[in-house]
Coordinates of C-alpha atoms in Angstrom, one line a residue:
M81 CA 13.2 22.7 -15.2
T82 CA 13.0 19.9 -17.6
H83 CA 15.3 17.8 -15.7
L84 CA 13.9 17.6 -12.4
Q85 CA 13.9 14.2 -11.2
K86 CA 12.2 15.5 -8.0
L87 CA 9.1 17.4 -7.4
N88 CA 7.3 18.5 -4.3
L89 CA 4.0 19.4 -4.7
S90 CA 2.3 18.8 -1.3
G91 CA -0.6 20.3 -0.1
T92 CA -0.3 23.1 -2.9
K93 CA -3.5 24.2 -4.5
I94 CA -2.6 22.5 -7.8
K95 CA -5.0 20.9 -9.6
N96 CA -4.3 20.3 -13.6
L97 CA -0.9 18.2 -13.5
N98 CA -0.9 19.6 -17.7
S99 CA 1.9 21.4 -16.3
L100 CA 4.0 18.3 -15.1
T101 CA 3.2 17.2 -19.3
N102 CA 6.8 17.3 -20.6
L103 CA 9.1 16.8 -17.2
S104 CA 10.2 13.6 -19.1
E105 CA 13.2 13.2 -16.9
L106 CA 11.0 13.0 -13.3
Q107 CA 10.8 10.7 -10.6
E108 CA 9.9 11.2 -8.0
L109 CA 6.6 13.5 -7.1
N110 CA 4.0 14.3 -4.1
L111 CA 1.2 14.4 -4.6
E112 CA -0.4 14.9 -1.0
H113 CA -3.0 16.8 0.3
T114 CA -4.0 18.1 -3.1
K115 CA -7.4 18.4 -5.8
I116 CA -6.1 17.4 -8.9
N117 CA -8.5 16.2 -11.6
G118 CA -7.3 13.2 -13.3
L119 CA -3.7 11.9 -13.1
L120 CA -4.0 11.4 -17.4
P121 CA -0.8 14.5 -17.4
L122 CA 1.4 12.2 -15.8
I123 CA 1.4 9.8 -18.8
N124 CA 4.6 11.1 -20.0
L125 CA 6.5 10.2 -17.7
K126 CA 8.2 7.3 -18.3
K127 CA 10.7 7.5 -16.0
L128 CA 8.6 8.0 -12.9
T129 CA 9.0 5.5 -10.2
K130 CA 7.8 7.1 -6.3
L131 CA 4.0 8.9 -6.1
N132 CA 2.8 10.0 -3.2
L133 CA -1.2 10.5 -4.0
K134 CA -2.0 10.1 0.1
R135 CA -5.5 12.3 0.9
S136 CA -5.7 13.5 -2.9
V137 CA -9.5 13.8 -4.0
I138 CA -8.3 11.2 -6.7
A139 CA -11.1 8.6 -7.5
E140 CA -9.7 6.8 -10.8
V141 CA -6.2 5.8 -11.4
N142 CA -6.6 4.1 -15.5
T143 CA -3.5 6.0 -16.2
L144 CA -1.3 4.3 -13.6
S145 CA -1.3 1.7 -15.6
K146 CA 0.8 2.9 -17.8
L147 CA 3.3 3.3 -15.3
S148 CA 5.4 0.6 -15.5
P149 CA 8.4 1.4 -13.8
L150 CA 6.7 2.9 -10.6
K151 CA 8.2 0.7 -7.4
I152 CA 6.5 2.7 -4.7
L153 CA 2.9 4.1 -4.7
N154 CA 0.6 5.4 -2.0
L155 CA -2.8 5.7 -2.4
S156 CA -4.1 6.3 0.8
F157 CA -7.1 7.4 2.1
T158 CA -7.8 8.2 -1.4
L159 CA -11.3 7.9 -2.7
V160 CA -9.9 4.5 -5.3
S161 CA -12.2 2.0 -5.0
N162 CA -10.8 -0.8 -8.3
I163 CA -7.6 -1.1 -8.6
S164 CA -7.6 -3.3 -11.6
A165 CA -5.4 -0.7 -13.1
L166 CA -2.4 -2.0 -11.3
K167 CA -2.3 -5.1 -12.7
N168 CA 0.2 -3.4 -15.4
L169 CA 2.9 -2.4 -13.0
T170 CA 4.9 -5.7 -12.2
H171 CA 8.0 -3.5 -11.2
L172 CA 6.4 -1.5 -7.7
Q173 CA 7.9 -2.9 -4.5
E174 CA 5.4 -0.6 -2.0
L175 CA 1.9 -0.4 -2.0
S176 CA 0.5 2.0 0.6
L177 CA -4.2 1.6 -0.4
E178 CA -4.9 2.3 2.9
G179 CA -8.5 4.1 4.1
T180 CA -9.6 3.1 0.1
Q181 CA -12.9 1.2 -0.6
I182 CA -11.2 -1.1 -2.0
E183 CA -13.3 -5.3 -2.0
E184 CA -10.6 -7.4 -3.2
V185 CA -7.0 -7.6 -3.9
E186 CA -7.2 -10.8 -6.8
A187 CA -5.4 -7.8 -9.4
L188 CA -2.4 -7.7 -6.3
K189 CA -1.4 -11.3 -7.3
N190 CA 0.6 -10.7 -10.5
L191 CA 2.9 -8.1 -8.3
T192 CA 6.1 -10.7 -7.5
H193 CA 8.2 -7.7 -6.6
L194 CA 5.4 -6.3 -3.9
N195 CA 7.7 -6.4 -0.3
L196 CA 5.3 -3.7 1.7
L197 CA 2.5 -3.8 1.5
N198 CA -0.4 -2.0 3.3
L199 CA -4.8 -2.6 3.7
Q200 CA -5.5 -1.3 6.8
K201 CA -9.0 0.3 7.2
T202 CA -9.8 -1.3 3.6
L203 CA -12.7 -3.1 2.8
I204 CA -10.5 -6.6 1.9
F205 CA -12.9 -10.0 3.3
D206 CA -10.3 -12.2 1.0
V207 CA -5.8 -12.0 1.6
R208 CA -5.6 -15.1 -0.2
P209 CA -4.9 -13.5 -3.5
L210 CA -1.8 -12.2 -1.9
K211 CA -0.4 -16.1 -1.9
N212 CA 1.6 -14.8 -5.1
L213 CA 3.2 -12.3 -3.8
Q214 CA 6.6 -14.1 -2.5
S215 CA 8.1 -11.7 -2.1
L216 CA 6.3 -9.7 0.6
T217 CA 7.5 -9.0 3.6
F218 CA 6.1 -6.3 5.2
L219 CA 2.0 -6.4 5.6
N220 CA -0.1 -4.8 7.1
L221 CA -4.4 -6.1 7.5
A222 CA -4.9 -4.3 10.3
E223 CA -8.6 -2.8 10.6
V224 CA -9.6 -5.1 7.7
P225 CA -12.7 -7.7 7.9
A226 CA -11.2 -10.5 6.2
S227 CA -12.2 -12.9 8.5
S228 CA -9.5 -15.3 7.7
L229 CA -5.6 -15.0 7.3
D230 CA -5.4 -17.7 4.6
G231 CA -2.5 -18.0 2.4
L232 CA 0.0 -16.0 5.1
E233 CA 1.7 -19.5 5.6
E234 CA 2.7 -19.2 1.6
L235 CA 4.8 -16.6 2.8
P236 CA 8.1 -17.0 2.4
Q237 CA 9.6 -13.3 3.1
L238 CA 6.5 -12.2 5.2
K239 CA 8.4 -11.5 8.2
L240 CA 6.3 -8.3 9.8
L241 CA 2.5 -8.1 10.0
F242 CA 0.1 -5.9 11.2
C243 CA -3.8 -7.9 12.1
E244 CA -5.3 -5.5 14.9
G245 CA -8.3 -5.2 14.9
S246 CA -10.1 -7.5 12.0
T247 CA -11.8 -10.7 12.3
P248 CA -9.5 -13.9 11.6
K249 CA -9.7 -16.7 14.0
K250 CA -7.1 -16.3 17.2
E251 CA -6.8 -19.8 17.0
E252 CA -5.9 -19.3 13.3
L253 CA -3.7 -16.3 13.9
R254 CA -2.0 -18.7 16.6
Q255 CA -1.3 -21.6 13.9
L256 CA -0.2 -18.7 11.6
M257 CA 2.4 -17.3 14.9
I258 CA 3.1 -21.9 15.1
N259 CA 4.3 -22.6 11.4
K260 CA 5.9 -19.3 10.4
P261 CA 8.3 -18.8 13.8
N262 CA 10.3 -15.6 11.9
L263 CA 6.5 -13.9 11.2
E264 CA 5.9 -10.8 14.3
I265 CA 3.1 -10.1 15.0
I266 CA 2.7 -6.7 15.9
T267 CA -0.2 -6.4 19.5
D268 CA 1.4 -4.3 21.2
P269 CA 2.1 0.1 20.3
R270 CA 5.1 -0.1 23.0
E271 CA 6.5 -3.2 20.1
I272 CA 6.4 -1.1 16.5
P273 CA 10.0 -0.5 15.9
K274 CA 10.5 3.7 15.8
D275 CA 12.4 3.0 12.4
I276 CA 9.2 1.4 10.4
N277 CA 8.2 3.1 6.6
P278 CA 5.2 5.2 7.6
L279 CA 4.1 3.8 4.0
L280 CA 3.1 0.2 6.3
Y281 CA 2.0 2.1 9.8
D282 CA 0.2 5.2 10.5
A283 CA 0.7 6.1 14.0
K284 CA -2.1 8.0 14.6
N285 CA -4.9 5.6 13.5
Y286 CA -3.3 2.8 15.0
F287 CA -4.3 0.8 18.1
V288 CA -3.4 -2.2 19.3
R289 CA -4.1 -5.5 21.2
F290 CA -2.8 -8.3 21.7
P291 CA -4.9 -11.6 21.2
Q292 CA -6.4 -13.6 24.4

């Protein structure tokens, strides 16, 4: 067991993670739909690169600051409201915070390897810190209260953007399309790529309209 590299505990009744402490070779861990009471036992998993906590009851993620090798992290629909601990995860490439109660993304500004970011249904008002994410390619801002897309025009790699149900002015959206002609803004469900990464887009929670 100590040489285990992948472990799927999704939907199980596990609450305490102490039994995972010695899994020093573990690289991928799925704790989706669990009622775990803390992440501290994961602090010894120095090779962990993929962690799924979607729809778990976790609310505090300070332990994650010690898991610097993490590349893929799913915190969707958790009770998380403070993501300051994520600022140390500089190897992170894919991150979903969908459905969380976060209100700002300042902690993400130095995650320069971030390629995919899902902020759907969060409470984000200011997306300007995202302008530093020079590797960001896929971004979901659907149903966020941000009133402006200011800063997104500075993302050289941005190719795909979801922003249905958010509040930027239609003129600003059109200007972004002009400034970034290679950017695809999804406004029609029929245009959604069939092979889209589920970490970026959850079809069950999404409805899009074309801006008039």
